[in-house]
XYZ file of C-alpha atoms in Angstrom:
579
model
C 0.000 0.000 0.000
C 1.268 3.788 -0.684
C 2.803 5.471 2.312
C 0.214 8.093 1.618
C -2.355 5.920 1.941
C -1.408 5.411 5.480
C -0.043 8.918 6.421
C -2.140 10.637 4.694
C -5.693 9.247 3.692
C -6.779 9.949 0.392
C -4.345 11.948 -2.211
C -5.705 15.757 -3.001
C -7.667 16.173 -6.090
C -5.941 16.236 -9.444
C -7.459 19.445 -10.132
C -5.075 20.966 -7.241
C -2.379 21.572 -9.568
C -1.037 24.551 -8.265
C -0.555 22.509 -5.470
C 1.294 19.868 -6.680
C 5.061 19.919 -6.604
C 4.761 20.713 -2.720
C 2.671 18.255 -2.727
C 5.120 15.344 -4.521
C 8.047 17.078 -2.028
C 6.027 15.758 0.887
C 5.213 12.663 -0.378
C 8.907 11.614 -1.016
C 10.250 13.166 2.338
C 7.656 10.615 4.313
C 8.532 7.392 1.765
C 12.021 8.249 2.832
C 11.618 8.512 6.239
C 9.445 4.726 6.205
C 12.500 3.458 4.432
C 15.250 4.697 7.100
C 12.461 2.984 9.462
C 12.805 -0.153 8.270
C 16.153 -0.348 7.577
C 18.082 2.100 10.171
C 19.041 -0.871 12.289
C 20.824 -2.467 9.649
C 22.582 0.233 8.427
C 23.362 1.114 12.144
C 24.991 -2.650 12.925
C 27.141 -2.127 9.617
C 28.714 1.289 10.801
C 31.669 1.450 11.792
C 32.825 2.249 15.773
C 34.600 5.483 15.899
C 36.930 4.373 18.108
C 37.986 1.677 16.234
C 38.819 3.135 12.746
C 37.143 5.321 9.954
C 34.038 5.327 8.505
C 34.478 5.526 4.770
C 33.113 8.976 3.237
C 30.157 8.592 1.395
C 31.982 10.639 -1.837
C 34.215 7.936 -2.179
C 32.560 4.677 -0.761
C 31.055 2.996 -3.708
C 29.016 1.006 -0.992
C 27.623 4.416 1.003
C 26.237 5.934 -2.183
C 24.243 2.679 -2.992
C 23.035 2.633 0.618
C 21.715 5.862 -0.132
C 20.088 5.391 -3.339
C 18.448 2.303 -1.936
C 17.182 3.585 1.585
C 17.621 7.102 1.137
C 20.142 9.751 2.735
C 20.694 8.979 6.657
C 19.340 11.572 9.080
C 22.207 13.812 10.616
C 22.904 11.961 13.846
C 23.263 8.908 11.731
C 25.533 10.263 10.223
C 27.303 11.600 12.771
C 27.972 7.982 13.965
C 29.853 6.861 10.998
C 32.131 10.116 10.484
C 35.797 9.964 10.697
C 36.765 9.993 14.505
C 37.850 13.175 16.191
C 40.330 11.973 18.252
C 43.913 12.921 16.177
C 42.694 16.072 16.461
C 43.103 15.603 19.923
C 47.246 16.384 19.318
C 46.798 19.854 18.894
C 44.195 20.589 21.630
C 46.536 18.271 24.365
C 49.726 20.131 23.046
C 48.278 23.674 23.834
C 46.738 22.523 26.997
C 49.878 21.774 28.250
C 51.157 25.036 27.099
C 48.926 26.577 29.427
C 49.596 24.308 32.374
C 53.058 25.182 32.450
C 52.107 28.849 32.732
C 49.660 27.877 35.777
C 51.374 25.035 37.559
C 55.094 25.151 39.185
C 57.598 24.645 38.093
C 58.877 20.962 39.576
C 55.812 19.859 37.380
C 56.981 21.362 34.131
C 59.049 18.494 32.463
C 56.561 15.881 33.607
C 53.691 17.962 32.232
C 55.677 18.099 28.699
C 56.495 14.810 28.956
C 52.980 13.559 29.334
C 51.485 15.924 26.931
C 53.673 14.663 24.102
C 53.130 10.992 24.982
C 50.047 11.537 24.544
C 50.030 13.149 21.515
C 52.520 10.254 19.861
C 50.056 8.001 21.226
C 46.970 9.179 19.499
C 49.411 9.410 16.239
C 49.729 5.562 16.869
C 46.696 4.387 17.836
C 44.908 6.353 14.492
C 47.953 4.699 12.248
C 46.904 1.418 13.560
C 43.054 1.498 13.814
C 42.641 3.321 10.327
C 42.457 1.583 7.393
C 44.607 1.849 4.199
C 41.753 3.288 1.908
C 40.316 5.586 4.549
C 44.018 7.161 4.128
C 43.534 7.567 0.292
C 41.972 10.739 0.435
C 42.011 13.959 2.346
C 39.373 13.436 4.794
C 37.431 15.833 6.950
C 37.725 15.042 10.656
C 36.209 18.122 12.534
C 34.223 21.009 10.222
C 32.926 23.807 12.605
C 32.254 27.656 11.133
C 35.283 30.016 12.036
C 34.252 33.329 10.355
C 31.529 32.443 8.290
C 31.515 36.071 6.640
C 34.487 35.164 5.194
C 34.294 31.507 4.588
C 36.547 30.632 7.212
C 36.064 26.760 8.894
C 38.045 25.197 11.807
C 38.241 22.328 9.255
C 40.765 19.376 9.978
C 41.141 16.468 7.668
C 43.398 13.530 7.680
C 44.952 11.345 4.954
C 48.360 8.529 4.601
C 50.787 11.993 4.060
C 49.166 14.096 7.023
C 49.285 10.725 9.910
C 52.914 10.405 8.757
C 53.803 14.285 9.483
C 51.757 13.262 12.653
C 53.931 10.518 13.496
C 57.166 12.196 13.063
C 56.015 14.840 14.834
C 54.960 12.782 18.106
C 58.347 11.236 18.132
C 60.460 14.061 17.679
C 58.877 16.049 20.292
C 58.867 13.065 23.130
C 62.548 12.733 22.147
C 63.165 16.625 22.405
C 61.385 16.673 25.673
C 63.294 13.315 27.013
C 66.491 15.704 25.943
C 66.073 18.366 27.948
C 64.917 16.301 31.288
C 67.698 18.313 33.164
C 67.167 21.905 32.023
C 67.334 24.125 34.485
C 67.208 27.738 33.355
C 62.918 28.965 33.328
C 62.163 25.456 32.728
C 58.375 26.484 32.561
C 59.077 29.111 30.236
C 61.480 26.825 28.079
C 59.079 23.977 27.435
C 56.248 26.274 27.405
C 57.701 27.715 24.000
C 58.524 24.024 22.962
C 54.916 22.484 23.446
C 53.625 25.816 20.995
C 56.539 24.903 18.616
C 55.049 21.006 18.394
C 50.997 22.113 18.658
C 51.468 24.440 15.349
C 53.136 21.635 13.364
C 50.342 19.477 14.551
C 48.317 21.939 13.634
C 49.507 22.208 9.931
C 49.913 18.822 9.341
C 46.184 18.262 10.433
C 44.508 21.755 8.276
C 42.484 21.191 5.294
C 41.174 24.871 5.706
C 44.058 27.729 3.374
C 43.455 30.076 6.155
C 43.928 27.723 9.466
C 47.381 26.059 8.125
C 48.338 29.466 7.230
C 47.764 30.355 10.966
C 49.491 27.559 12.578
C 52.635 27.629 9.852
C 52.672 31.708 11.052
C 52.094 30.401 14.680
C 55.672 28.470 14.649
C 57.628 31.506 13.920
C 57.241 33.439 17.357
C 57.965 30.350 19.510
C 61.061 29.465 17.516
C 62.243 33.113 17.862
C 61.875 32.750 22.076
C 63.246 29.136 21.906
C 66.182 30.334 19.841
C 66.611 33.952 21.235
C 66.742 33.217 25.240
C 67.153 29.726 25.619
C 70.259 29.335 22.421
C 74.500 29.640 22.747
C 76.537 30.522 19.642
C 75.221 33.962 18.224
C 71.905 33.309 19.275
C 70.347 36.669 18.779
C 71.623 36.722 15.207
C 70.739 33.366 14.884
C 67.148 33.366 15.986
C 66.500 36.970 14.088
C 67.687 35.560 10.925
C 65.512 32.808 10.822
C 62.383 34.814 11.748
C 63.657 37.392 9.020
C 63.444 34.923 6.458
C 60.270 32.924 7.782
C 58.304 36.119 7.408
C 60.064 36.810 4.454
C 58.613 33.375 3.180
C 55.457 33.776 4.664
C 54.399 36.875 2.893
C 54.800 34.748 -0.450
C 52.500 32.291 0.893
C 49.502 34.696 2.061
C 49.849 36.526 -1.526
C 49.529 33.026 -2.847
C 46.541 32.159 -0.806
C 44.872 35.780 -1.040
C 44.862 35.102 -5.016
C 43.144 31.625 -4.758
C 40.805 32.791 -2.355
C 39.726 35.985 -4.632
C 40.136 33.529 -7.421
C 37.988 30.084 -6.315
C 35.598 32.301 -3.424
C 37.057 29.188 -1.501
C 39.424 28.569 1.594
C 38.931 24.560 1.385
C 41.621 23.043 0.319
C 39.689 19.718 -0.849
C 37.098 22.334 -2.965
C 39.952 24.397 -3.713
C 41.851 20.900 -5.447
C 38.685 20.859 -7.251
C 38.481 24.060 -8.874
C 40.071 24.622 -12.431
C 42.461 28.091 -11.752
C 43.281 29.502 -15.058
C 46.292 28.467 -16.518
C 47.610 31.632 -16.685
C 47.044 32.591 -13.523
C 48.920 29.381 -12.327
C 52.005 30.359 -14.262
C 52.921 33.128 -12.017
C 50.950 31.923 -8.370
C 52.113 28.886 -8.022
C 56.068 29.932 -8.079
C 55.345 32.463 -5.716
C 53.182 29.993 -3.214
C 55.859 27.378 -3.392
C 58.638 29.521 -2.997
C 56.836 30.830 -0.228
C 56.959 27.741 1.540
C 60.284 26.099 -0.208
C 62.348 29.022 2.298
C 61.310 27.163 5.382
C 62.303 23.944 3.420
C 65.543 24.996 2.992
C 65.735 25.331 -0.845
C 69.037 26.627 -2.314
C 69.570 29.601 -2.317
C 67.672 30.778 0.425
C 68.953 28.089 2.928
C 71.344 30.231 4.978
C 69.383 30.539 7.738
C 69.593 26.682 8.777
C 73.459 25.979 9.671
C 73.140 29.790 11.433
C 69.348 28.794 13.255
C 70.556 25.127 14.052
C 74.268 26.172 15.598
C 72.046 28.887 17.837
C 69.671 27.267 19.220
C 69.633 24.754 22.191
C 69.846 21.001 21.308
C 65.587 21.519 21.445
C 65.779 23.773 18.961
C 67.669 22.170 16.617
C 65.959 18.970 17.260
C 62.417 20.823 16.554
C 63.761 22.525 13.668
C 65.341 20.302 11.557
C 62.914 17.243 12.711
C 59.504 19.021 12.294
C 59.772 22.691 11.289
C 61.679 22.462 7.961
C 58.936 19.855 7.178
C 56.529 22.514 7.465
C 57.685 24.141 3.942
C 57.758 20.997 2.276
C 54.481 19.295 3.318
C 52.565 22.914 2.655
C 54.419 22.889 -0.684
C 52.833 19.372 -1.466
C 49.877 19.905 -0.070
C 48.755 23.638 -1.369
C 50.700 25.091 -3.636
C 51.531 21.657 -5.810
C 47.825 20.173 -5.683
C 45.995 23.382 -6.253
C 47.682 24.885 -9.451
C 48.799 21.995 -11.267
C 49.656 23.349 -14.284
C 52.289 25.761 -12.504
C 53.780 23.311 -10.501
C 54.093 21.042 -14.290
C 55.714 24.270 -15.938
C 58.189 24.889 -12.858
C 58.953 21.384 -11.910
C 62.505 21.365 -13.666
C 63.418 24.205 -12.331
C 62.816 22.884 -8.662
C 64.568 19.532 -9.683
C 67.595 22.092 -10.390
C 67.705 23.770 -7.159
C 66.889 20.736 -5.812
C 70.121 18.801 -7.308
C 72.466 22.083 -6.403
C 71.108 22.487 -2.979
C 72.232 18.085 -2.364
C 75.673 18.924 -3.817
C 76.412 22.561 -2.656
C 75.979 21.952 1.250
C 77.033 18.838 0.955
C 80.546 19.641 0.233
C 80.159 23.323 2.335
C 79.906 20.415 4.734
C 82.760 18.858 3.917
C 84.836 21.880 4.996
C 82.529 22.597 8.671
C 84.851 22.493 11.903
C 81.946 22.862 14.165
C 80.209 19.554 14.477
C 76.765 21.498 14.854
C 77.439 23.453 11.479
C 78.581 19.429 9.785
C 74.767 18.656 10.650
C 73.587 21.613 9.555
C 74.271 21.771 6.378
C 73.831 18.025 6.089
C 70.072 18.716 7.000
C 69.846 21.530 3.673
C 71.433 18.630 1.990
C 68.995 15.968 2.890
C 66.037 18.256 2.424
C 67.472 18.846 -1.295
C 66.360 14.657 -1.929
C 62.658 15.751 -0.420
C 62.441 18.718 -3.192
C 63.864 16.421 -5.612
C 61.497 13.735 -5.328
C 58.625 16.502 -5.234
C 59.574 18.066 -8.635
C 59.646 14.110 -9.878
C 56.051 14.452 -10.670
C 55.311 10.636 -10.097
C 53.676 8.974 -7.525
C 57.331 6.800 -6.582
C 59.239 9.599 -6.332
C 56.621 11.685 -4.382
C 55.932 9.107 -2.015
C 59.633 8.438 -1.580
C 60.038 12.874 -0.857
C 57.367 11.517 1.515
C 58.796 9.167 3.641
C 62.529 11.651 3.591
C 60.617 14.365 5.335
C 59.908 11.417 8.137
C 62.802 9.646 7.961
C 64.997 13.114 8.118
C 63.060 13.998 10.839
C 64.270 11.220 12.487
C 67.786 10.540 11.632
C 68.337 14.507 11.908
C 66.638 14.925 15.084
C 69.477 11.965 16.410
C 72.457 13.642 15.457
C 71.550 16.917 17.025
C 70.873 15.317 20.319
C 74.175 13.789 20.574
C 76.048 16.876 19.242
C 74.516 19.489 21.276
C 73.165 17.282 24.659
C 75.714 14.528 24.798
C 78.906 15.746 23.483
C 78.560 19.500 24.115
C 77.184 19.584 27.250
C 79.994 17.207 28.732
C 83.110 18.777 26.151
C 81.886 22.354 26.201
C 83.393 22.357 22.423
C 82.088 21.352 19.425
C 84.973 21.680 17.190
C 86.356 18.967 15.662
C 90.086 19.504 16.371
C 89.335 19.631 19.796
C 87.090 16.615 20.294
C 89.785 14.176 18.028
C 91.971 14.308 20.962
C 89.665 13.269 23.642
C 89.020 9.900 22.504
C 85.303 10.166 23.481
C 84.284 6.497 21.951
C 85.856 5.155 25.394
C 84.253 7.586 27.789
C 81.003 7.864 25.964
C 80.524 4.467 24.614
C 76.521 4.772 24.178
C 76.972 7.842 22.673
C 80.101 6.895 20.557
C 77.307 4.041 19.381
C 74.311 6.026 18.987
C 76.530 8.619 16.893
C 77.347 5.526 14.445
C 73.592 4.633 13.881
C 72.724 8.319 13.025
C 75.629 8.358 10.654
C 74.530 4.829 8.987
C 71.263 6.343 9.083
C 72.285 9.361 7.256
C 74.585 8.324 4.990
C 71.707 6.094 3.112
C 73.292 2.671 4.612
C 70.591 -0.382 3.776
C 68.209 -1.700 6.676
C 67.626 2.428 7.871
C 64.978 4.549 7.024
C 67.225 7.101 4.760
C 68.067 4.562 2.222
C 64.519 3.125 1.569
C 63.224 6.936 1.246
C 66.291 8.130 -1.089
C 66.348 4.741 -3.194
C 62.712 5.662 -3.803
C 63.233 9.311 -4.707
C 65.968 8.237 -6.950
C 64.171 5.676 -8.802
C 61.374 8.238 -9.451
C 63.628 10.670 -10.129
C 65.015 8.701 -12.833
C 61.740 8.120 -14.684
C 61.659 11.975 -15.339
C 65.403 12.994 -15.000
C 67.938 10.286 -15.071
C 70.890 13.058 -15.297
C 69.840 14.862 -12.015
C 70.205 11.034 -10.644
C 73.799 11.373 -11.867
C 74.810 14.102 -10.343
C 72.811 13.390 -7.190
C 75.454 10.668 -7.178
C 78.193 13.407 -6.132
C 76.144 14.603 -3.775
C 75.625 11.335 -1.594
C 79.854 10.426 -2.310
C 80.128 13.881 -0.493
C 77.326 12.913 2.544
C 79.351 9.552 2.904
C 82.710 11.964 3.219
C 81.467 14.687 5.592
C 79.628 12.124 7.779
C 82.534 9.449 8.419
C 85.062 12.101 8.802
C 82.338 13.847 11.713
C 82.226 10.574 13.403
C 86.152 9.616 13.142
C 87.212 13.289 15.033
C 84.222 13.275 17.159
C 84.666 10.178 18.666
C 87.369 7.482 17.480
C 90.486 10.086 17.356
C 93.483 9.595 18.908
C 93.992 10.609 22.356
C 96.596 13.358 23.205
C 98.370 14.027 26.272
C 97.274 17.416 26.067
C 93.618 17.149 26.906
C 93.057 15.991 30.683
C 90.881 12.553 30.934
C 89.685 10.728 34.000
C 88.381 6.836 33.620
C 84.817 6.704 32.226
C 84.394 10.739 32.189
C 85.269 13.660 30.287
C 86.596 17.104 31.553
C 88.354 19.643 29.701
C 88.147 21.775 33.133
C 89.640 19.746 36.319
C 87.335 21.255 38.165
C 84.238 19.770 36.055
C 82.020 18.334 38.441
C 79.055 17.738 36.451
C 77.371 14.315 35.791
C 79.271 12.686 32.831
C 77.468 9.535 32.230
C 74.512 9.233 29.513
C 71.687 9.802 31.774
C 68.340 7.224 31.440
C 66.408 10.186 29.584
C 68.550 10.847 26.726
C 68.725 6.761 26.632
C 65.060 6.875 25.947
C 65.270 9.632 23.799
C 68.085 7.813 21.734
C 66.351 4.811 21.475
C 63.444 6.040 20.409
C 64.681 7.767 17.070
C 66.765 4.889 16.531
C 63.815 2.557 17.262
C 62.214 4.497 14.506
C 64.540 4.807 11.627
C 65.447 1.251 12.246
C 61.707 0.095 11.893
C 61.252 2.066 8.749
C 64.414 0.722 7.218
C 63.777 -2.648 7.504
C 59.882 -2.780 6.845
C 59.180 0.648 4.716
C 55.710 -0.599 3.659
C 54.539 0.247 6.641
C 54.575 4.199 5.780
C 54.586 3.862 2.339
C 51.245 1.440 1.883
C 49.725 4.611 3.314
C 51.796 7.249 1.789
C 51.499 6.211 -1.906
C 47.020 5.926 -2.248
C 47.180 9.503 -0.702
C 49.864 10.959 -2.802
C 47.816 9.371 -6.071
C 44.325 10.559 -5.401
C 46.291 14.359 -5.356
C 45.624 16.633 -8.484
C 48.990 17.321 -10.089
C 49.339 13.640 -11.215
C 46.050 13.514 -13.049
């Protein structure tokens, strides 16, 4: 019998025509409603938990839009049940919490409260890389969608896909690593990690964005922490240091928010999945998207604006440096990929060579400026502008491989990177009170500092692309893409890692297997340059965990890569500028 027959009685006369299509708009809202009657507890027992992994959206699912065409579309709080879950969002509102619980609470609670507050955050990066399934990773998904400035078109709109929950991983380890490194820091410890938890809650923040204007918040957001971090808390020139790299982050940023003013005027959009959507005119892509990507390459560290790296890293504290090369630098290159690369295709296919070229010069040129660093801390530095040179390469590939492979370098970078500026600036300076090379080749530090003499030759395996570690599987993979579209730049990549090998295995020889000399005053198990040192010498348990935690992680990616790149790869192909 018709639904109308029940809900209704008898239909209106035919002669109502004026009537009619409200009418026939009745009639199908109350057959649709019967239908969700009958069939809502089905649907319901086939949905998905939130806590136990995401619900595939309904553009994508094949299976959603046939549920819909057969029972109709699910009422709201239905729907609300089988959404992606909220809870990786949860990283940036646990990071900022703790922010402001350091500025409340005292301050023998300050490294526990960091501690905790990035555990937690790694954790949720975990248990969402565990519990979500490989095709719910394939696309850009929303997470959390609230109005901002609705004048404007402005959404607090998150989304998550197999690039972002890497950036989120990396991020979660670097900062519990960072924090485990500066257990013993004494001077305004609230103040110090206060300015570190902001640091890791506005990476979180742009890793997680899938509104223009929100990641262009957070990625602004960074800058002032890393000036304080830098500026107060740094050694070696660190006012120059720390106002350099703000210098040329704004310098950057004012690139990006010309970029992002002309798609906004352009599309009448700030979301970046309607925004990947939305056909910009080719012309208009020839000249915005070199000035969006160049916008974010500075923060990337793309020759020839690099300089500020080796100068920011040798300033700030082992934190800093550990923040900046392991998550900040990422910043550029993930916004690059994600905004300025996806949304004007066309540009990024005009301009791709010449980002392959900087690309190849930036791997060669600090490599072998490098090659001629006395300061261990300035060796790394430019090592990291080096390394970051393979993650613009494999960008400006243009193929899934070698994207996927630039990928897994910003994680694995973040790693290996993070590594070797712990034991430069926490283990070796703070017990040598040098960095210089010269100096540490007569202290023989491999026999006073044997875990660090050993976690120093993992990093440098690590680094130097050695099989079974995370950097080889992401630079093999960059290379082999790279080859597909330029096998010469593979060529003279070649230099490049010849001069990586060189710098890195003369580092480790002077910092820690030289030859002792007379000269330098040594006591069994402990190093002193002052005989009146009395500080503890031994590795303490913190920067144990901290060291084997990166080394934990680059080891696991080395010998089992599909476990990132399974996820990496079905995000990087659903993105625009491969189609």
């Amino acid at each position: 019998m018709p639904v109308w027959n029940i809900k209704m009685g008898r239909p209106p006369s035919v002669s109502l025509r004026g009537h009619r299509a409200r009418y026939c708009d009745i009639v199908q809202r109350i057959e649709q409603q019967a239908r969700w009657g009958a069939h809502a507890h089905r649907v319901l027992a086939m949905a998905t938990s939130p806590s136990q992994t995401f619900a595939r959206q309904s553009t994508f699912s094949v299976g959603n839009k046939f549920h819909q065409l057969l029972f109709g579309e699910a009422p709201k709080r239905t729907r609300g049940a089988r959404v992606l879950p909220r809870m990786i969002a949860w990283t940036i509102y646990l990071t900022f919490a703790g922010a402001v619980l350091l500025i409340l609470l005292p301050r023998p609670f300050a490294r526990w409260i960091a501690l905790f507050t990035t555990i937690a955050g790694l954790a949720l990066g975990l248990i969402a890389f565990v519990h979500t399934s490989i095709a719910d990773l394939a696309h850009f998904t929303t997470i959390v969608r609230v109005p901002w400035v609705p004048a404007l078109g402005m959404n607090y709109h998150l989304a998550i896909d197999g690039v972002s929950l890497t950036m989120v991983l990396v991020t979660g380890i670097s900062a519990v690593s960072t924090v485990l490194f500066s257990w013993d820091v004494e001077h305004r410890q609230n103040e110090f990690f206060f300015w570190l938890l902001l640091v890791v809650g506005g990476c979180y923040g742009v890793f997680l964005s899938a509104d223009l204007f929100l990641l262009f918040g957070f990625y602004e957001l960074v800058i002032v922490p890393k000036y304080f971090l830098i500026a107060i808390f740094g050694s070696t020139n660190k006012e120059y240091g720390a106002m350099k790299l703000t210098l040329y982050s704004f310098f950057g940023g004012m690139f990006v928010f010309a970029g992002i003013l002309t798609a906004y005027a352009t599309a009448g959009s700030l979301d970046l999945n309607e925004l990947s959507r939305f056909q910009f005119p080719g012309q208009l892509q020839s000249w915005a998207f070199p000035v969006l990507f160049l916008g974010f390459a500075v923060l990337a560290g793309i020759w020839p604006l690099h300089t500020w790296a080796p100068t920011g890293h040798v300033a700030a504290p082992t934190a800093g440096s550990m923040l900046l090369a392991g998550i900040v630098m990422k910043l550029g290159s993930y916004a690059g990929l994600r905004v300025a690369m996806n949304l004007f295709p066309q540009g990024f296919q005009a301009w791709s060579k010449w980002i392959a070229l900087f690309a190849v010069i930036g791997i060669v040129y600090a490599a072998a400026v490098a090659l001629r660093q006395r300061d261990l801390k300035f060796v790394i530095g430019y090592s990291s502008v080096s390394h970051m040179g393979f993650v613009l390469l494999g960008l400006a590939t243009a193929n899934a491989l070698g994207v996927s492979g630039a990928v897994l370098q910003m994680f694995s970078h973040g790693v290996i990177a993070a590594l070797l500026f712990a034991v430069a600036g926490r283990m070796i300076y703070r017990r040598t009170h040098t960095r210089e090379l010269d100096a540490l080749a007569g202290m023989n530090l491999s026999g006073a500092l044997p875990f660090a003499a050993f976690t120093f030759v993992i990093a440098s395996a690590a680094s130097m692309g050695i099989p079974g570690f995370s950097g080889f599987a992401a630079e093999i993979t960059i290379l082999i893409g790279t080859w597909k579209t330029y096998p010469l730049a593979v060529w003279i990549t070649g230099a490049g890692i010849v001069l990586v090998a060189a710098f890195t295995l003369r580092a480790l020889k002077q910092s820690f297997f030289g030859e002792a000399r007379p000269s330098v005053p040594m006591q069994e198990g402990r190093v002193a340059l002052d005989l009146d040192w009395n500080e503890q010498q031994s590795i303490t348990p913190a920067e144990k965990c901290g060291a084997c935690l990166l080394m934990s992680a680059t080891l696991a990616v080395g010998v089992y890569p599909k476990l990132l790149l399974d996820r990496i790869m079905p995000a990087v192909d659903a993105m625009r500028f491969l189609k």
